[in-house]
């Protein structure tokens, strides 16, 4: 070992002797010093670079984190410009006439105020002594299978008359308001119950009238005669002191009182969406109904309510903000009439109580005013419509007005920068709803159509509704397209539809309503109803600019001046054609394989329309308008439109994308090894089979999307393309039916095809009234504009308008409802009902007001 060590050492020295170790005071040679310094310098540089890189990485990491968190916050940061509406614009002090209203479209009958935590009032009813189970009616449900319900008259402001037709009886619910005091005044309800002539005996029913506080305010029950709730007194910030009086039932106007049994419930509720359940759980059969003449029978009524206590409840119960809830039940045999009276404590010089003959007189006055105003605006009588037709027109308008809701709460939203959904800032929304039973909430693209009708009746409603929608815009210019605000609204929505994504748009139809408001102002600037439109537009404009810009940047297509809807369904394996919910036309056929190469003709047309309206609003306000005008000029250039969207093969306007028509749904093959039980393996699904690879091409689906350049008046009146459009529209093998235009050509491979096993065709054939309204309006436009196709447009206009109006009316008479869509083979109403959203545009077609 020693030798080896010496040997290795010897190799290192030149002389035979080992070099003596250097002395401490001896300096190393200059060469050695340089070598060492060089090594030290390189090491230092390396360390410095490493430290620098670490610091840079950390800075970059924290900057990226900061950027991501600030980008993540953008989705829930409201637009910085002043809101269009003042914070107290809906309050009793600023808008007393509109404070109370039937702003609970999701219940058969109820009222609340336009305030975030309103005291709400409502009615439930049920049939007694029936063979069936308890049928408690409260929220509008299609499953209740009522023969019909809806407002026959409603002016959106002071009164309403509604008819609810249950199996063998009809309830007529009326209300009338009276102004006075500081909190929105008084109101009275009148419920009239009559049996149908076919009923074998007079039904006995229970009506339940209730008041519920929503986390603020208090209610106190006042009981007489042991168990008759005579009145409720209460207090809330918005209403001050008030009293609700329940009058006894009578058989007619002033005749003697009817025999009735009374019950009441006084409890607390954890939320308005729980009211039905609380009443259901408090019902008991122990009560005896014993009219003076007739047998004694047990009936069902509200009794005590014990909230279900969960043993594994972590939080103490008092952390839920429980609110007062009081129910008055009256059980009585038909026919009868009952009045419920709300009186505001601040109404000092009340001339009399708004009941009995005084209420009757007040209602008659309001009805007469309604009739006069309806004829003045829509002129159906002067157009030769029958009284039955006119009654239908009034009901369609009234249902839209009676379907206005006031909602308050938070949307659930998400952007690509958020790992989990976030809560949007709290906000209010005053909006019409498409359907009281199925869609009792706000939808962005529906609302533009709703307001086309309502702006003719009451421009103030339209200004307020648009302002509420635009005030929900975030700093990016995005508005959540479906508004699910508050627990009551959320309880009606499947979980997968609750989260709203900020890359997703909806057609900007509010521009149609804005166009109507600006035209009303320009055509009659002296009209008092239009006067507030100019200051309204001035407040709206900063947000409107951001909204337009958001569409114009986030929804652009692959080619200059082309556009593409974001938010198509991703799972191409399960859908025959991935849906585009954001376009509003859901399952209408688009490119079979979603890609960034798509160009959507309907969105191109919406952008053309919007830019033109932006230009005219900017001009009206004296704001810079040149950019909008230039955009409008570019997008409405027919040469560009033809280059991007005209399919020579189809002779129609078309989407473009990565597409194949050779697709179908096939049963999935599931391999089950021999001898194995089948039920242990997955159920075979229907999956998409693609027989020919997709390529970039025109989609060539003829239907509503192909018509958009015509529907929004972008095709010039002298364009030869109109000839093809009119030919396709009038062809019964393509779009024409005796009931309106079908959504997809009968000749299309996807016509009436299911999109998945459980997903019936929606926009693949059925007739939709909003698009038919646009078609009638466009034909009216082309029939009044010089051009070679003017006469053809006029003939088509008369025929199409007559077909639609007659069918919607006929279905209403036959079924008791206006419907979401109509069957293209039979004209029958289908889908959700009542759907007095855009289907009520039938009134404008009757009135020929476009």
Short mmCIF file of C-alpha atoms in Angstrom, two decimals, residues 212-459:
data_model
loop_
_atom_site.label_atom_id
_atom_site.label_comp_id
_atom_site.label_asym_id
_atom_site.label_seq_id
_atom_site.Cartn_x
_atom_site.Cartn_y
_atom_site.Cartn_z
CA UNK A 212 -92.85 35.34 3.31
CA UNK A 213 -89.94 37.53 4.28
CA UNK A 214 -86.67 37.02 2.43
CA UNK A 215 -83.96 37.43 5.12
CA UNK A 216 -85.25 40.87 6.14
CA UNK A 217 -88.46 42.25 7.59
CA UNK A 218 -90.85 40.64 10.06
CA UNK A 219 -94.39 39.27 9.90
CA UNK A 220 -96.94 38.84 12.67
CA UNK A 221 -100.11 36.71 12.44
CA UNK A 222 -103.43 37.94 13.87
CA UNK A 223 -105.85 35.07 14.53
CA UNK A 224 -109.59 35.35 15.17
CA UNK A 225 -112.21 32.71 16.00
CA UNK A 226 -109.59 30.19 17.13
CA UNK A 227 -107.97 29.40 13.77
CA UNK A 228 -108.95 31.97 11.17
CA UNK A 229 -106.00 34.13 10.21
CA UNK A 230 -107.68 37.51 9.81
CA UNK A 231 -104.59 39.51 8.92
CA UNK A 232 -100.82 39.79 8.91
CA UNK A 233 -99.02 42.92 9.99
CA UNK A 234 -95.42 43.42 9.10
CA UNK A 235 -92.51 45.74 8.73
CA UNK A 236 -89.59 45.93 6.32
CA UNK A 237 -87.11 48.58 5.30
CA UNK A 238 -88.66 49.03 1.84
CA UNK A 239 -92.31 48.80 2.90
CA UNK A 240 -92.36 50.42 6.32
CA UNK A 241 -95.39 49.17 8.28
CA UNK A 242 -98.05 47.30 6.34
CA UNK A 243 -101.11 45.12 6.83
CA UNK A 244 -102.45 42.23 4.75
CA UNK A 245 -106.15 41.47 5.41
CA UNK A 246 -107.86 38.21 4.38
CA UNK A 247 -111.56 38.81 3.78
CA UNK A 248 -114.11 36.03 4.13
CA UNK A 249 -115.31 34.28 0.98
CA UNK A 250 -118.62 35.34 -0.58
CA UNK A 251 -120.70 33.70 -3.31
CA UNK A 252 -120.97 36.84 -5.40
CA UNK A 253 -120.48 40.55 -5.25
CA UNK A 254 -122.42 41.36 -2.05
CA UNK A 255 -124.29 38.16 -1.17
CA UNK A 256 -124.14 36.33 2.14
CA UNK A 257 -120.95 34.65 3.36
CA UNK A 258 -120.22 31.06 2.40
CA UNK A 259 -119.45 28.31 4.89
CA UNK A 260 -115.66 27.91 5.06
CA UNK A 261 -113.09 26.12 7.20
CA UNK A 262 -109.94 27.97 8.17
CA UNK A 263 -106.39 26.97 9.04
CA UNK A 264 -103.14 28.81 9.31
CA UNK A 265 -99.42 28.13 9.54
CA UNK A 266 -96.88 30.39 11.17
CA UNK A 267 -93.29 29.23 10.84
CA UNK A 268 -89.91 30.19 9.39
CA UNK A 269 -88.37 29.35 6.03
CA UNK A 270 -84.68 28.98 5.13
CA UNK A 271 -85.32 30.25 1.58
CA UNK A 272 -88.11 31.13 -0.87
CA UNK A 273 -87.44 28.00 -2.92
CA UNK A 274 -88.52 25.92 0.10
CA UNK A 275 -92.03 27.36 0.53
CA UNK A 276 -93.85 24.57 -1.35
CA UNK A 277 -92.01 21.86 0.61
CA UNK A 278 -92.74 23.52 3.95
CA UNK A 279 -96.47 23.64 3.19
CA UNK A 280 -96.45 20.03 1.89
CA UNK A 281 -94.69 18.78 5.03
CA UNK A 282 -97.11 20.60 7.31
CA UNK A 283 -100.27 19.07 5.79
CA UNK A 284 -102.45 16.89 7.99
CA UNK A 285 -105.75 15.00 7.48
CA UNK A 286 -107.05 15.48 11.03
CA UNK A 287 -109.38 18.41 10.28
CA UNK A 288 -113.15 18.10 9.81
CA UNK A 289 -115.11 20.00 7.15
CA UNK A 290 -118.73 20.22 8.36
CA UNK A 291 -120.94 22.53 6.31
CA UNK A 292 -124.40 23.35 7.83
CA UNK A 293 -126.07 21.08 5.28
CA UNK A 294 -124.06 18.06 4.25
CA UNK A 295 -121.88 15.34 5.66
CA UNK A 296 -118.84 15.89 7.85
CA UNK A 297 -115.61 14.92 6.09
CA UNK A 298 -111.93 14.94 6.94
CA UNK A 299 -109.93 17.37 4.84
CA UNK A 300 -106.24 18.18 4.43
CA UNK A 301 -104.85 21.39 5.84
CA UNK A 302 -101.70 23.08 7.09
CA UNK A 303 -100.84 22.09 10.64
CA UNK A 304 -97.62 22.50 12.59
CA UNK A 305 -94.36 22.34 10.70
CA UNK A 306 -91.22 20.84 12.19
CA UNK A 307 -88.10 21.56 10.10
CA UNK A 308 -86.34 18.26 9.27
CA UNK A 309 -83.34 17.99 11.60
CA UNK A 310 -80.28 16.28 10.15
CA UNK A 311 -78.28 14.41 12.77
CA UNK A 312 -75.01 15.00 10.94
CA UNK A 313 -75.66 18.72 10.69
CA UNK A 314 -72.31 20.40 11.30
CA UNK A 315 -73.49 23.98 11.56
CA UNK A 316 -75.96 25.07 14.20
CA UNK A 317 -79.34 25.70 12.55
CA UNK A 318 -79.32 29.40 13.37
CA UNK A 319 -76.53 30.09 10.84
CA UNK A 320 -79.18 29.72 8.09
CA UNK A 321 -80.93 33.05 7.88
CA UNK A 322 -84.48 31.92 8.51
CA UNK A 323 -87.33 34.24 7.65
CA UNK A 324 -90.95 34.57 8.73
CA UNK A 325 -93.49 32.64 6.68
CA UNK A 326 -97.25 32.87 7.33
CA UNK A 327 -99.97 30.95 5.46
CA UNK A 328 -103.75 31.49 5.53
CA UNK A 329 -105.78 28.50 4.31
CA UNK A 330 -109.46 28.78 3.45
CA UNK A 331 -111.40 25.67 2.41
CA UNK A 332 -114.68 26.36 0.64
CA UNK A 333 -117.08 24.94 -1.93
CA UNK A 334 -117.52 26.59 -5.31
CA UNK A 335 -118.60 29.04 -6.56
CA UNK A 336 -116.99 31.73 -4.41
CA UNK A 337 -114.92 34.87 -4.41
CA UNK A 338 -112.22 35.99 -1.96
CA UNK A 339 -110.34 39.27 -1.63
CA UNK A 340 -106.92 39.86 -0.08
CA UNK A 341 -105.98 43.40 0.73
CA UNK A 342 -102.52 44.93 1.19
CA UNK A 343 -102.41 48.34 2.84
CA UNK A 344 -99.32 50.49 3.27
CA UNK A 345 -98.87 52.15 6.66
CA UNK A 346 -97.69 55.37 5.00
CA UNK A 347 -100.89 55.82 2.94
CA UNK A 348 -102.50 58.54 5.14
CA UNK A 349 -105.50 59.93 3.29
CA UNK A 350 -106.96 56.67 2.05
CA UNK A 351 -110.40 57.55 0.63
CA UNK A 352 -111.80 54.04 1.17
CA UNK A 353 -110.78 50.41 1.17
CA UNK A 354 -110.04 49.00 -2.27
CA UNK A 355 -112.56 46.14 -1.92
CA UNK A 356 -115.95 44.97 -3.17
CA UNK A 357 -117.72 47.33 -5.57
CA UNK A 358 -114.90 49.91 -5.28
CA UNK A 359 -112.39 47.36 -6.53
CA UNK A 360 -114.80 46.25 -9.26
CA UNK A 361 -115.17 49.85 -10.47
CA UNK A 362 -111.41 50.38 -10.37
CA UNK A 363 -110.82 47.19 -12.39
CA UNK A 364 -113.44 48.17 -14.98
CA UNK A 365 -111.73 51.55 -15.45
CA UNK A 366 -108.32 49.92 -15.91
CA UNK A 367 -109.69 47.34 -18.38
CA UNK A 368 -111.32 50.09 -20.45
CA UNK A 369 -108.03 52.05 -20.53
CA UNK A 370 -106.18 48.87 -21.54
CA UNK A 371 -108.59 48.17 -24.41
CA UNK A 372 -108.33 51.73 -25.72
CA UNK A 373 -104.53 51.75 -25.54
CA UNK A 374 -104.27 48.31 -27.18
CA UNK A 375 -106.36 49.40 -30.16
CA UNK A 376 -104.51 52.72 -30.42
CA UNK A 377 -101.12 50.98 -30.58
CA UNK A 378 -101.85 47.78 -32.51
CA UNK A 379 -105.07 48.66 -34.37
CA UNK A 380 -106.27 45.07 -34.71
CA UNK A 381 -109.92 46.04 -34.86
CA UNK A 382 -109.31 48.50 -37.67
CA UNK A 383 -107.45 45.70 -39.52
CA UNK A 384 -110.59 43.59 -39.46
CA UNK A 385 -109.60 41.04 -36.83
CA UNK A 386 -112.45 39.34 -34.94
CA UNK A 387 -113.05 39.92 -31.23
CA UNK A 388 -111.71 36.41 -30.55
CA UNK A 389 -108.49 37.23 -32.46
CA UNK A 390 -108.15 40.50 -30.56
CA UNK A 391 -108.65 38.73 -27.23
CA UNK A 392 -105.81 36.36 -28.19
CA UNK A 393 -103.57 39.34 -29.12
CA UNK A 394 -104.25 40.97 -25.75
CA UNK A 395 -103.47 37.71 -23.94
CA UNK A 396 -100.15 37.33 -25.82
CA UNK A 397 -99.05 40.87 -24.90
CA UNK A 398 -100.37 40.53 -21.32
CA UNK A 399 -98.48 37.28 -20.77
CA UNK A 400 -95.27 38.99 -21.82
CA UNK A 401 -95.96 41.89 -19.43
CA UNK A 402 -97.14 39.54 -16.67
CA UNK A 403 -94.01 37.47 -17.32
CA UNK A 404 -91.70 40.32 -16.32
CA UNK A 405 -89.62 39.19 -13.35
CA UNK A 406 -87.37 40.99 -10.88
CA UNK A 407 -84.46 38.79 -9.87
CA UNK A 408 -81.53 39.42 -7.56
CA UNK A 409 -78.48 37.28 -6.91
CA UNK A 410 -75.17 36.09 -8.32
CA UNK A 411 -74.28 34.24 -11.49
CA UNK A 412 -71.73 31.42 -11.35
CA UNK A 413 -69.04 32.12 -13.95
CA UNK A 414 -65.74 30.79 -15.19
CA UNK A 415 -62.89 31.86 -17.46
CA UNK A 416 -59.93 29.83 -18.71
CA UNK A 417 -57.87 31.48 -15.95
CA UNK A 418 -60.04 30.06 -13.16
CA UNK A 419 -59.58 26.54 -11.92
CA UNK A 420 -63.03 26.60 -10.33
CA UNK A 421 -66.18 28.63 -11.03
CA UNK A 422 -66.50 31.98 -9.24
CA UNK A 423 -69.46 33.95 -7.96
CA UNK A 424 -70.22 37.05 -10.02
CA UNK A 425 -70.96 40.28 -8.11
CA UNK A 426 -74.54 40.51 -6.81
CA UNK A 427 -76.90 42.22 -9.18
CA UNK A 428 -80.53 42.83 -10.09
CA UNK A 429 -82.28 41.95 -13.32
CA UNK A 430 -85.67 43.21 -14.48
CA UNK A 431 -86.48 41.11 -17.51
CA UNK A 432 -89.19 39.28 -19.39
CA UNK A 433 -88.93 35.48 -19.29
CA UNK A 434 -89.44 33.04 -22.18
CA UNK A 435 -91.63 30.56 -20.30
CA UNK A 436 -93.09 30.76 -16.78
CA UNK A 437 -92.98 26.98 -16.37
CA UNK A 438 -89.76 25.96 -18.05
CA UNK A 439 -87.54 29.04 -18.40
CA UNK A 440 -88.57 31.45 -15.61
CA UNK A 441 -85.34 33.46 -15.81
CA UNK A 442 -83.48 35.85 -18.10
CA UNK A 443 -81.97 34.79 -21.45
CA UNK A 444 -79.87 37.35 -23.31
CA UNK A 445 -80.89 36.51 -26.87
CA UNK A 446 -84.58 36.06 -26.02
CA UNK A 447 -84.75 39.47 -24.36
CA UNK A 448 -84.03 41.45 -27.54
CA UNK A 449 -87.07 39.80 -29.17
CA UNK A 450 -89.22 40.32 -26.06
CA UNK A 451 -88.47 44.02 -26.05
CA UNK A 452 -89.42 44.44 -29.73
CA UNK A 453 -93.02 43.87 -28.64
CA UNK A 454 -92.85 45.59 -25.24
CA UNK A 455 -91.21 48.75 -26.61
CA UNK A 456 -94.36 49.41 -28.67
CA UNK A 457 -96.48 49.20 -25.50
CA UNK A 458 -94.24 50.87 -22.92
CA UNK A 459 -90.79 52.17 -23.96
#
